[in-house]
Coordinates of C-alpha atoms and ligand atoms in Angstrom, one line a residue:
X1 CA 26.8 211.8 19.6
X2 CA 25.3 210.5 16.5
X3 CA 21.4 211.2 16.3
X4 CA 20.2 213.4 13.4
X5 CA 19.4 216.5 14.6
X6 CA 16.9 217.0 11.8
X7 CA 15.1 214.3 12.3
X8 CA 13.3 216.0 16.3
X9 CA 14.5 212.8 18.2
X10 CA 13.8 215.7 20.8
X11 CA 16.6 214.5 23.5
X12 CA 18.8 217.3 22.4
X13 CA 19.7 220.3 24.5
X14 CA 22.3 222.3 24.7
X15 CA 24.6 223.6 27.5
X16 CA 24.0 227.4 26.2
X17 CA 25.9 229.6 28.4
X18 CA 25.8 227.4 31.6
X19 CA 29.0 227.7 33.6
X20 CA 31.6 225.1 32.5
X21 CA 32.2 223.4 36.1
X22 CA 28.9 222.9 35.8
X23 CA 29.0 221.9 32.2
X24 CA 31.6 219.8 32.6
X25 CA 30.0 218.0 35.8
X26 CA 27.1 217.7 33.6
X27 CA 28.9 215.6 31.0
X28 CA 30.4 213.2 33.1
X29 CA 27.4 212.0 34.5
X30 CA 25.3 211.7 31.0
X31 CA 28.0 209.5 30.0
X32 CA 28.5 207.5 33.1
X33 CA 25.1 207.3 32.9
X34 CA 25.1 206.6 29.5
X35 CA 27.5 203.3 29.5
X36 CA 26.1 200.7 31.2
X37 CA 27.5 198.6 29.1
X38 CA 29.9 200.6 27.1
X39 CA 28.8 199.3 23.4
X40 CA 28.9 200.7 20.5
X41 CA 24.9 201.8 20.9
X42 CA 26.0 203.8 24.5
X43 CA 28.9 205.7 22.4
X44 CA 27.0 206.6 19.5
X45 CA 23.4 207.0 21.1
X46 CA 21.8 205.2 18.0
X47 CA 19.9 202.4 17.2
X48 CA 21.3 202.0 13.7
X49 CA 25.3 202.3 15.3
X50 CA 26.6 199.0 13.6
X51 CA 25.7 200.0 10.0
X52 CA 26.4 204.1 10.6
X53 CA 29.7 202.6 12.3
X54 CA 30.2 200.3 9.1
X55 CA 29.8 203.0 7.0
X56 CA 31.0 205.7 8.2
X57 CA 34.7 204.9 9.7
X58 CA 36.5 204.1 6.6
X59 CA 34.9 207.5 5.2
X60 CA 36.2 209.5 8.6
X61 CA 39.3 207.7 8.4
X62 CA 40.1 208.4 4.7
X63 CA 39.9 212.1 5.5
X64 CA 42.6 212.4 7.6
X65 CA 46.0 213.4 7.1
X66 CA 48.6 210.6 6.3
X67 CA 49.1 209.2 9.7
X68 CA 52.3 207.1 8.9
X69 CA 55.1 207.5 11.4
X70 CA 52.8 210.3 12.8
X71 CA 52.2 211.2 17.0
X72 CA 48.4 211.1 17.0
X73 CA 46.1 213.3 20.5
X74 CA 42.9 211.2 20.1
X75 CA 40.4 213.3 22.5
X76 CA 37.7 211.6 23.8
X77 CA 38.3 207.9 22.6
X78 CA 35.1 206.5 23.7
X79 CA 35.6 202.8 23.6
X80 CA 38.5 203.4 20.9
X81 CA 36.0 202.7 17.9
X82 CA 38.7 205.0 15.8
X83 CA 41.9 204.1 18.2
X84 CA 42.7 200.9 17.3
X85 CA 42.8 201.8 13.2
X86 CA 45.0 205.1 14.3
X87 CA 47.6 202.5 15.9
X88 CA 48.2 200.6 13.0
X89 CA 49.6 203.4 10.7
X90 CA 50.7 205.9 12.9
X91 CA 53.8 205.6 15.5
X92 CA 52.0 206.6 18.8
X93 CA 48.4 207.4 19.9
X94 CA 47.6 208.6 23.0
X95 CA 44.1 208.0 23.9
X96 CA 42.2 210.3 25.9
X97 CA 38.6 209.7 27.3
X98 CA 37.3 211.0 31.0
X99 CA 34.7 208.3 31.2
X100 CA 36.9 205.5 33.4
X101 CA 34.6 202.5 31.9
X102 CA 35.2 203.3 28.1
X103 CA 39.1 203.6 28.5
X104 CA 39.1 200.3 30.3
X105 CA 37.2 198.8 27.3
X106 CA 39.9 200.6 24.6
X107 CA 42.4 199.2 26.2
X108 CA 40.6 195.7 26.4
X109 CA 40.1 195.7 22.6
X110 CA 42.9 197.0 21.7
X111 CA 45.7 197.8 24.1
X112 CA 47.5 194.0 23.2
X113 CA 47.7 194.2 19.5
X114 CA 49.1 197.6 19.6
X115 CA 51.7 198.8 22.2
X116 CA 52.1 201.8 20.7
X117 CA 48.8 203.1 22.3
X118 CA 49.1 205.1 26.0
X119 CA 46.0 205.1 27.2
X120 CA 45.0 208.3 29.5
X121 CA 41.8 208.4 31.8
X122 CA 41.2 212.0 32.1
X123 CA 39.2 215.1 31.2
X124 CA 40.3 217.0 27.5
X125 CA 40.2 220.0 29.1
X126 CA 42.6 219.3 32.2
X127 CA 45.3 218.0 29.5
X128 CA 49.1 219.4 29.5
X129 CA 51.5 218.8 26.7
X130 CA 54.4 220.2 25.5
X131 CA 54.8 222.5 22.6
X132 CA 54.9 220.7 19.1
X133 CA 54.4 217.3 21.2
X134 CA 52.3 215.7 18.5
X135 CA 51.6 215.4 14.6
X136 CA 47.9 215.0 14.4
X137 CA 44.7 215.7 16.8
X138 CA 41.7 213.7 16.1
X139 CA 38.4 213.6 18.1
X140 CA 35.1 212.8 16.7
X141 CA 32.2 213.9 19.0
X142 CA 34.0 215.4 21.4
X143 CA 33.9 219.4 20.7
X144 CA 30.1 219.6 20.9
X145 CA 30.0 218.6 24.7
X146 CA 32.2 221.6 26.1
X147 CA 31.3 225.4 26.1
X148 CA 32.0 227.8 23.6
X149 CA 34.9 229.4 26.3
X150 CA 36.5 225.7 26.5
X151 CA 36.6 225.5 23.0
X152 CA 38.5 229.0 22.6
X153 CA 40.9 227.4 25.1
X154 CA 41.0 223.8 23.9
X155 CA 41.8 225.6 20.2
X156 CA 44.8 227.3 21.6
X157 CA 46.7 224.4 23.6
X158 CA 45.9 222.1 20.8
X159 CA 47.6 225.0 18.7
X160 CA 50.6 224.7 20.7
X161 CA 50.3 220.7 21.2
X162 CA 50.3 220.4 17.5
X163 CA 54.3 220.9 15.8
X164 CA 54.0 223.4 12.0
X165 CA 52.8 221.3 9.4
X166 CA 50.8 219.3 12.0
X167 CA 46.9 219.3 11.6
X168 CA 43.6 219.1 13.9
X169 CA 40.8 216.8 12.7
X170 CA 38.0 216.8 14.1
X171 CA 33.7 215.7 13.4
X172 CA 30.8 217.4 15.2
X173 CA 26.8 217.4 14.8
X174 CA 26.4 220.9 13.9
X175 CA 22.9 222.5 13.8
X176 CA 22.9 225.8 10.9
X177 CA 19.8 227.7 12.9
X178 CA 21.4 230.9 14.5
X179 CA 20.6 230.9 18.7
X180 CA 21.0 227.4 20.9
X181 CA 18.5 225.5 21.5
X182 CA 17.0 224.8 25.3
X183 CA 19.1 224.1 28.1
X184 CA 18.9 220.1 29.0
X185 CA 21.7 219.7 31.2
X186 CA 20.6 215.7 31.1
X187 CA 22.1 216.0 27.3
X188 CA 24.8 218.5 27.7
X189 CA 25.3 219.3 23.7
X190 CA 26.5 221.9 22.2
X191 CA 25.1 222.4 18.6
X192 CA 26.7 225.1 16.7
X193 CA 26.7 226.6 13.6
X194 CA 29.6 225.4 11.6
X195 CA 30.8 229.1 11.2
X196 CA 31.6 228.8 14.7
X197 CA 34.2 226.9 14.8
X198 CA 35.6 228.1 11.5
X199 CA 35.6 231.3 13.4
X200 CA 37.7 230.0 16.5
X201 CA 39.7 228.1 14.2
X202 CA 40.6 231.0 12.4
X203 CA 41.0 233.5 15.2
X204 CA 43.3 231.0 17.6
X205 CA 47.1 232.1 17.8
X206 CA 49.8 231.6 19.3
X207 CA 53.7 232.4 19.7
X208 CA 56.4 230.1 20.6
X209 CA 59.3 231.5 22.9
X210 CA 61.6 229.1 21.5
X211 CA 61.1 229.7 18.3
X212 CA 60.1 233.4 18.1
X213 CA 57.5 232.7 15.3
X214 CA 53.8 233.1 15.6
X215 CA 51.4 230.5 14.6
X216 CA 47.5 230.1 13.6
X217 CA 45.1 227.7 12.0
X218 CA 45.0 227.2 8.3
X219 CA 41.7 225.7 7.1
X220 CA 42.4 221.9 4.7
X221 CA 39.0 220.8 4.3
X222 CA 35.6 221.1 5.9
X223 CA 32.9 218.7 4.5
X224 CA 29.3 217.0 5.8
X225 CA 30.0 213.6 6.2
X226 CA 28.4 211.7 3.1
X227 CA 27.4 208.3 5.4
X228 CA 24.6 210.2 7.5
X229 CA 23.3 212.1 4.4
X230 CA 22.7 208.8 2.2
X231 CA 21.5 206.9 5.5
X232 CA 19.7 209.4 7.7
X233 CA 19.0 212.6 5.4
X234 CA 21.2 214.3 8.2
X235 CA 23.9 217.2 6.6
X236 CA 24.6 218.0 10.1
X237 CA 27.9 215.7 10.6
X238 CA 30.4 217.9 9.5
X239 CA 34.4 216.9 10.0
X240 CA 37.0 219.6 10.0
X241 CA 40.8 219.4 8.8
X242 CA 43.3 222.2 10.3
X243 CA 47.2 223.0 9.5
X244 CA 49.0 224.2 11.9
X245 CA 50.9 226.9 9.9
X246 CA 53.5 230.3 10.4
X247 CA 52.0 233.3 10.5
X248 CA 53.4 236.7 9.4
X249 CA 52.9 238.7 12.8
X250 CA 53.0 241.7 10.6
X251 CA 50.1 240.6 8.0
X252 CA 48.2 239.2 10.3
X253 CA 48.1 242.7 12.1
X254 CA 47.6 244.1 9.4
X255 CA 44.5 242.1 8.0
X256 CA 45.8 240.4 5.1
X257 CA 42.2 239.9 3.7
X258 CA 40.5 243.2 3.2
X259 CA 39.8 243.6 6.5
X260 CA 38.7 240.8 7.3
X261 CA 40.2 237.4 9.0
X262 CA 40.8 235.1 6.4
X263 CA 39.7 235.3 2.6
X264 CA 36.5 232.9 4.0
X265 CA 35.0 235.7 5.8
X266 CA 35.9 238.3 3.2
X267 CA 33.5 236.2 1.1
X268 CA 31.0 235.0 3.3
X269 CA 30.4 238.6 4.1
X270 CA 30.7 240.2 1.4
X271 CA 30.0 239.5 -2.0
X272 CA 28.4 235.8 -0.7
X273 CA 26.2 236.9 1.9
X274 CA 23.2 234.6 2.2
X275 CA 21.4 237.6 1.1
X276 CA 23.7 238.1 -1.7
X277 CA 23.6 234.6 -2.8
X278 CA 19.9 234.3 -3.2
X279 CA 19.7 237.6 -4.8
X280 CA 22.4 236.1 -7.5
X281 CA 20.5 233.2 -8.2
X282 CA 17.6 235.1 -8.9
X283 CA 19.0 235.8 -11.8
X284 CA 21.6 233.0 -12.6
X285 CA 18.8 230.7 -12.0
X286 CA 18.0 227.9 -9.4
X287 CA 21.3 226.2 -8.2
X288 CA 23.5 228.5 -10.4
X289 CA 25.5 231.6 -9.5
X290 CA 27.5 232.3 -12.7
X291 CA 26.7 233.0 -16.3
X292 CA 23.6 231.7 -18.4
X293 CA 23.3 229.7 -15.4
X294 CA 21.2 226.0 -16.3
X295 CA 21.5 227.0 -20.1
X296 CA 25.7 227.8 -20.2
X297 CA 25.9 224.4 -18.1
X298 CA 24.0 222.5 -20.9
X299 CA 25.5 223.8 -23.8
X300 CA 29.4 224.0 -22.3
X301 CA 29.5 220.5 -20.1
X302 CA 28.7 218.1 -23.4
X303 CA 33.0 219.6 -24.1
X304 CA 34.0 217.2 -21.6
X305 CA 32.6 214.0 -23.2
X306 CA 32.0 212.6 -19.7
X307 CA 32.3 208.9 -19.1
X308 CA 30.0 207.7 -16.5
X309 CA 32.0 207.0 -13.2
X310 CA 34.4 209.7 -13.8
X311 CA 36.2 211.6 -10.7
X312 CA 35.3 215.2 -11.3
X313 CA 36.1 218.4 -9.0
X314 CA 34.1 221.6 -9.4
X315 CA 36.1 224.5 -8.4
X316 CA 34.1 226.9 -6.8
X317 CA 30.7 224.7 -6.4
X318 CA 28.6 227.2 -5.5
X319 CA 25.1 225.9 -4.8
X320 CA 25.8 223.1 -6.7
X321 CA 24.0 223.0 -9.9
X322 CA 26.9 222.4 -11.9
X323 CA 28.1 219.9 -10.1
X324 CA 24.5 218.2 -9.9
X325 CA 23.7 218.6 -13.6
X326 CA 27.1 216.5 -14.2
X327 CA 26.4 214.0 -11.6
X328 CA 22.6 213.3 -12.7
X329 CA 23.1 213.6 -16.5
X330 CA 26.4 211.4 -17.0
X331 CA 27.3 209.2 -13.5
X332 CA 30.2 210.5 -12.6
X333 CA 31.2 211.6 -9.1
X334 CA 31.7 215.0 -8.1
X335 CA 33.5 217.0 -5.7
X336 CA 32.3 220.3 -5.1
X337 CA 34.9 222.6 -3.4
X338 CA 33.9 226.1 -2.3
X339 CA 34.9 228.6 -0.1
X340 CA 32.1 230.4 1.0
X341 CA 30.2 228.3 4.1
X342 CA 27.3 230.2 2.8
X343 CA 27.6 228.5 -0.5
X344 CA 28.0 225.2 1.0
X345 CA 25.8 225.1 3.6
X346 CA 22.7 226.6 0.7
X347 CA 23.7 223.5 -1.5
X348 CA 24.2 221.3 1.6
X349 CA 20.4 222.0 2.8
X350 CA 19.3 221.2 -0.9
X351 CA 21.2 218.2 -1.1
X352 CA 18.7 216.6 1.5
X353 CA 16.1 216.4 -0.8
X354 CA 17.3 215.1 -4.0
X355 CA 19.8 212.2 -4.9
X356 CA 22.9 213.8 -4.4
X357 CA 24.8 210.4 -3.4
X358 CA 27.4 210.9 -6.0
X359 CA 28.4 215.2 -5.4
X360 CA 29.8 215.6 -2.0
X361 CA 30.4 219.0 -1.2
X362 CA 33.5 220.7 1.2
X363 CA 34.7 224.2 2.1
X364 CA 38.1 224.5 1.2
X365 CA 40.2 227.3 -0.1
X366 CA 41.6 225.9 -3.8
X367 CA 44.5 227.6 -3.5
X368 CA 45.5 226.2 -0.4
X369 CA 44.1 222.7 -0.6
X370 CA 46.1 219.6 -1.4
X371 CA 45.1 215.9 -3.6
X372 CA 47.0 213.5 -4.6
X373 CA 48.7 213.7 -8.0
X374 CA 46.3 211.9 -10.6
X375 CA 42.9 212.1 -8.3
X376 CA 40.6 213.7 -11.0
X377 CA 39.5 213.2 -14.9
X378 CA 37.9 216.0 -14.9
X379 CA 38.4 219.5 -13.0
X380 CA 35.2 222.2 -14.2
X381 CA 34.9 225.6 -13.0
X382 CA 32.5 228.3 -13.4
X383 CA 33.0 232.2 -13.1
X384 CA 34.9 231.2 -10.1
X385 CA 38.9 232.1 -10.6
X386 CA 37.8 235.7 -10.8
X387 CA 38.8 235.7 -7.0
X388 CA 42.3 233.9 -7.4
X389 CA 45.2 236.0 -7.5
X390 CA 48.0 233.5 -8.7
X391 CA 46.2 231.3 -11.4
X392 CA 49.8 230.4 -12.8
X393 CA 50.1 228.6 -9.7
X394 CA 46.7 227.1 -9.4
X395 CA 46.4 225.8 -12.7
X396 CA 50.0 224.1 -12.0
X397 CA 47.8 222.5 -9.3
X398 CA 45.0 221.8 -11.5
X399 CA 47.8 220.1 -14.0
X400 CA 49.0 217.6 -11.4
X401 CA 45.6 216.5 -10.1
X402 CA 44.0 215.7 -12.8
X403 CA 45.0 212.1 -14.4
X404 CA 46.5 211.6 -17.7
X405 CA 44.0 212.3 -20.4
X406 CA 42.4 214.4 -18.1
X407 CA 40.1 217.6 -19.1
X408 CA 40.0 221.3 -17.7
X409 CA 36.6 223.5 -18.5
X410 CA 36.9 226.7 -17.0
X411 CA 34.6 229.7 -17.7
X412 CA 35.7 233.5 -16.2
X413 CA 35.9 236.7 -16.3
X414 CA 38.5 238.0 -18.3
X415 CA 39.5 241.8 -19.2
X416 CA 39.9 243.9 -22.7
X417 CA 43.6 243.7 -23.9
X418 CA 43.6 247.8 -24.3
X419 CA 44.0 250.2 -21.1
X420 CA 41.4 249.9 -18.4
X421 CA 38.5 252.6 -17.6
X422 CA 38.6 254.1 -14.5
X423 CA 35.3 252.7 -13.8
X424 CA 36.3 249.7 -14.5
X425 CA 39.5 249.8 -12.5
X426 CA 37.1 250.5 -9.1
X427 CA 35.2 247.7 -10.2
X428 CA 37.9 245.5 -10.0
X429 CA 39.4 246.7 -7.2
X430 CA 36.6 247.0 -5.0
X431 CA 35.8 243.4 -5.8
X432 CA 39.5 242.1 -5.5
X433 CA 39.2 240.5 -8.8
X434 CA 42.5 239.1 -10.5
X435 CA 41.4 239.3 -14.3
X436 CA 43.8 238.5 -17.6
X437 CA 42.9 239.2 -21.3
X438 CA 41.7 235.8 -22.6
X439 CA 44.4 235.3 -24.8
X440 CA 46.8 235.7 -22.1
X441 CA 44.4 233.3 -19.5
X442 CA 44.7 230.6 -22.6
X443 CA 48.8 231.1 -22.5
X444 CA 48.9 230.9 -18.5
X445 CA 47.3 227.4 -19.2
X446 CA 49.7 226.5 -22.3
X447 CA 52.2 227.0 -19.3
X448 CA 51.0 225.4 -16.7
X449 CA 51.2 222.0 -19.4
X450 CA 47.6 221.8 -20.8
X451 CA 47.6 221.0 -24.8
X452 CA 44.7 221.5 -26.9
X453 CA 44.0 224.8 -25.4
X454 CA 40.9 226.3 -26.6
X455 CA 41.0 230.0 -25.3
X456 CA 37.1 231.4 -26.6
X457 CA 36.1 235.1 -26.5
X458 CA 32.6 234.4 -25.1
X459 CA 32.1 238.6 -24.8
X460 CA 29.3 238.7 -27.0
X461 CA 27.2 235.5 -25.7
X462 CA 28.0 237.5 -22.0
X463 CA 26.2 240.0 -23.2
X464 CA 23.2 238.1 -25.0
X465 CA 23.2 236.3 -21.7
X466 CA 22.8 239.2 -19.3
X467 CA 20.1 241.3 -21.5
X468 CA 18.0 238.0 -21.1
X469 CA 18.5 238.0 -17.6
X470 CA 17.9 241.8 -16.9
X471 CA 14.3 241.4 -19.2
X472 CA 13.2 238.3 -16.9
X473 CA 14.2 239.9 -13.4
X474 CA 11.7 242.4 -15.1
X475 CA 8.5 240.5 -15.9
X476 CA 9.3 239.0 -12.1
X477 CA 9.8 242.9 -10.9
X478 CA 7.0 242.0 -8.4
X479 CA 8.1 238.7 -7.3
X480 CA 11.3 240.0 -6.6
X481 CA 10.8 243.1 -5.0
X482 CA 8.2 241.0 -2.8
X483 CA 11.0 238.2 -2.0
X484 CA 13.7 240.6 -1.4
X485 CA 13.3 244.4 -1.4
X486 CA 13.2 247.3 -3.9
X487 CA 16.7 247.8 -3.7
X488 CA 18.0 244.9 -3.9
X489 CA 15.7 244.7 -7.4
X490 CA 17.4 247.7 -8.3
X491 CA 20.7 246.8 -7.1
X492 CA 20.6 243.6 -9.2
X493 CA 19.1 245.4 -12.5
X494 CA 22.1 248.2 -12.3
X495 CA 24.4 245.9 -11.7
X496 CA 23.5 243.5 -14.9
X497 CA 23.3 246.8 -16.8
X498 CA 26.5 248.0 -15.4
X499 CA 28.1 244.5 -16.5
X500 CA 27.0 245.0 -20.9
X501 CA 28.1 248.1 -20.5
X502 CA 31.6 247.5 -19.7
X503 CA 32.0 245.0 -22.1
X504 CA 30.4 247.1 -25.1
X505 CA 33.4 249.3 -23.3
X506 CA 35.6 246.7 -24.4
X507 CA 37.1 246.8 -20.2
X508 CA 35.1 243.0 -19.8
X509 CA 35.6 240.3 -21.7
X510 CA 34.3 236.5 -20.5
X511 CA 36.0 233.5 -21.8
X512 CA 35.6 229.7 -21.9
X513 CA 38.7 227.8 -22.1
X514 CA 39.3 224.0 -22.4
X515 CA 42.7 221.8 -22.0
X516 CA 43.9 218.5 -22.0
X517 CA 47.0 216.6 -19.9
X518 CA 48.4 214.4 -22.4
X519 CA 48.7 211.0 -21.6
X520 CA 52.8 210.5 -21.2
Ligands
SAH601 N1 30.5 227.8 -10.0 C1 29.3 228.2 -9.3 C2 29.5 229.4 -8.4 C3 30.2 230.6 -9.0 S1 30.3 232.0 -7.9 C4 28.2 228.4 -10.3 O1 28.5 228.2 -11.5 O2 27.1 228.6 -10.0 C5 32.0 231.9 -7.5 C6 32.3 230.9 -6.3 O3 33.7 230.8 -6.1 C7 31.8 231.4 -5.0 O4 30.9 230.4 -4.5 C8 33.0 231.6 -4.1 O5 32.8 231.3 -2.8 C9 34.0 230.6 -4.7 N2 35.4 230.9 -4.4 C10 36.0 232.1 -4.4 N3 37.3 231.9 -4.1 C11 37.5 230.6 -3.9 C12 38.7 229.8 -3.4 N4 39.9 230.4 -3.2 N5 38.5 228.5 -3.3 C13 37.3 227.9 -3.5 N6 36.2 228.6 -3.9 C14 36.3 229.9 -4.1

């Protein structure tokens, strides 16, 4: 299903909480309906299908895992716009759509070239494989046409279906209101929030008998898909990449995240609350979330000597105004990688109404996502490893991505080299920050292999910086109490206050560090 759902073409409904035999009935007959003559226009309900189509398939298919000598599920082929491109690389596809017509038509276009396509006419949800019988799922548009219970269930089997190390991909219109929209069973689709399915994602599980171990969902990637924000102003197409990984029965028991289901959730409802992220930028200042926001950017991204064209990643994106001050001032490309949906979806909103053709945005986890060696020149990130644990390891990471010659600019929160307060030990704690001295920080990069380390005690301009801040949230006391609420004013002032005085403590320290991967 391809229409923007921004853009009111008003044919959208939803299935809501209908009953999926119902449902399911439903779907059938809008696409039998729907396939007269089983074209690209019926599959992708849109007028402009060729040049989406043209645009938009290398960029879906460059996502995915590496499909050589890979077992590939594709769920609901259609008329195999994506099947016949799976066959080539990987070893098998097995190509499943319920609509009779459109597998005929797969198999027409591409069942000669490529034996190694089975071709199945049946219903996703009516599907039985064996355990660990493929490498990859793909569907594109398919997840949004069942109910939120056949999703739950579809998860699961595909959880089993898929062998450890395997991944799900998969590409949805997504809507980001809360509440569905009006039940249209002539358009059975399912908008959700994107949360949603990170949610089921996360929460799926599942034990093997043969193998005693217990798996779940590990999030690669989720990202809007760049073709139908340049071409239709639509940041609604979202794909998702999954790893099938062990889980610890024991951790996972015992909440391995603070209480809460996976580190996303710990910060989308924590510290990144939409609420909490507004409130930030309040006093970072528009786009930013991190120190001296618009003014630290200027004055610390001229380090990198960007060339225009450039492959940058920002760690920890935010709502993007680092990444879109680099894009828009020096031509390069940006990837911004964040964790928080919150923090994506914000920038993802914004990113409708300015030229953002060059900064594409995902939710990822850094320390669990994978590139290439050699992908980026630059890698940039702002007040951001604060929430990482094992930055030995992630610089490591950092190290091999980035290409020789390649630059590192990292700002963060650091700590005082004496004894900690116990004030500032609950801070810490209670925000499960991982901080280091910044001499050390500069040494963990030395040893990840960075030369021309510039490790910089930026204590003092923290503190210059956060007076300024706490006198303009002041003049704009009315503004903000109006926007927000009186405590969160208050919240916000203590808070900034709390902040100068721990560093005049010594506890707090912020650094800026820089680094370089020598060319071999
Ligand atoms: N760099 C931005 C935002 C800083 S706030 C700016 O300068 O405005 C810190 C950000 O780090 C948050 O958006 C948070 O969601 C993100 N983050 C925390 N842990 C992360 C992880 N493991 N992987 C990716 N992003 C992470």
């Amino acid at each position: 299903m391809a229409e923007s759902v921004s853009n009111g073409s008003g044919t959208h409904g939803s299935n809501g909480n209908g009953d999926d035999s119902s449902t399911r009935a439903a779907m059938k007959d809008f696409w039998d309906g729907h396939c007269t003559t089983a074209s690209l226009q019926d599959v992708m309900l849109d007028s402009k299908a060729k040049s989406l189509d043209e645009s938009e398939k290398p960029e879906i298919l460059a996502m995915l895992p590496a499909l050589k000598g890979m077992r590939v599920l594709e769920l609901g082929a259609g008329i195999g716009r994506y099947t016949g491109t799976l066959a080539e690389t990987a070893q098998h596809v097995t190509s499943v759509d319920f609509v009779e017509q459109f597998v005929e038509k797969n198999r027409q276009i591409n069942g000669v070239q490529h034996p190694n396509i089975t071709f199945v006419s049946g219903d996703a949800m009516k599907l039985d494989y064996e355990e660990n019988s493929f490498d990859i799922v793909f569907s594109n548009w398919l997840l949004m046409y069942i109910s939120d219970a056949e999703l739950e269930e579809l998860t699961k089997r595909m959880l089993r279906w898929v062998k450890v190390g395997g991944h799900v991909f998969f590409r949805e219109s997504c809507f980001r209101q809360s509440g569905d929209r009006p039940r249209d069973l002539s358009n059975p689709t399912k908008y959700r929030d994107p949360k949603h399915y990170h949610h089921t994602f996360e929460t799926a599980y599942c034990e093997s008998a043969a193998s005693a171990t217990a798996c779940g969902f590990e999030l690669d990637f989720s990202r809007c898909v760049r073709t139908y924000l340049q071409m239709k102003n639509n940041p609604h197409q979202m794909c998702w990449s999954w790893s099938k990984v062990i889980v610890d029965k024991k951790t996972k028991s015992n909440d391995d995240f603070y209480g809460f289901q996976s580190m996303r959730q710990f910060l989308d409802q924590q510290q990144y609350s939409v609420n909490g992220i507004l409130r930030y930028e309040k006093m970072f200042g528009k786009n930013y979330v991190s120190t001296g926001g618009p003014e630290t950017t200027a004055e610390f991204v001229p380090m990198l000597k960007l060339q225009e064209g450039e492959q940058v990643m920002d760690v920890g994106s935010g709502l993007g105004g680092g990444a879109l001050y680099m894009a828009e001032n020096y031509g390069v490309d940006v990837l911004g990688l964040d964790l928080s949906t919150n923090m994506v979806h914000i920038a993802l909103a914004r990113a409708v109404s300015c030229s953002t053709g060059s900064v594409l945005y995902e939710v990822s986890d850094i320390t669990k996502r994978q590139f290439p060696d050699e992908s980026f020149d630059v890698i940039y990130s702002r007040d951001t490893l604060l929430h990482i644990p094992n930055k030995a390891e992630v610089f490591k990471k950092f190290f091999r991505w980035l290409k020789p010659g390649g630059r590192i600019l990292i700002s963060d929160y650091c700590c005082g080299e004496g004894e900690w307060s116990d004030s500032f030990k609950t801070y810490v704690e209670q925000r499960h920050y991982t901080l280091h001295s910044v001499k050390h920080y500069g040494q963990i990069l030395r040893d990840a292999g960075f030369a021309e380390v510039v490790a910089d005690d930026r204590s003092r301009q923290f503190c210059d910086v956060l007076l300024r801040e706490v006198k303009r949230a002041s003049a704009e006391r009315s503004e903000l109490v109006k926007e927000f609420s009186e405590k969160d004013y208050d919240d916000l002032v203590t808070g900034w206050k709390a902040k100068v005085e721990r560093v005049n403590a010594g506890d707090q320290c912020w650094g800026l560090f820089f680094g370089r991967k020598l060319s071999a």
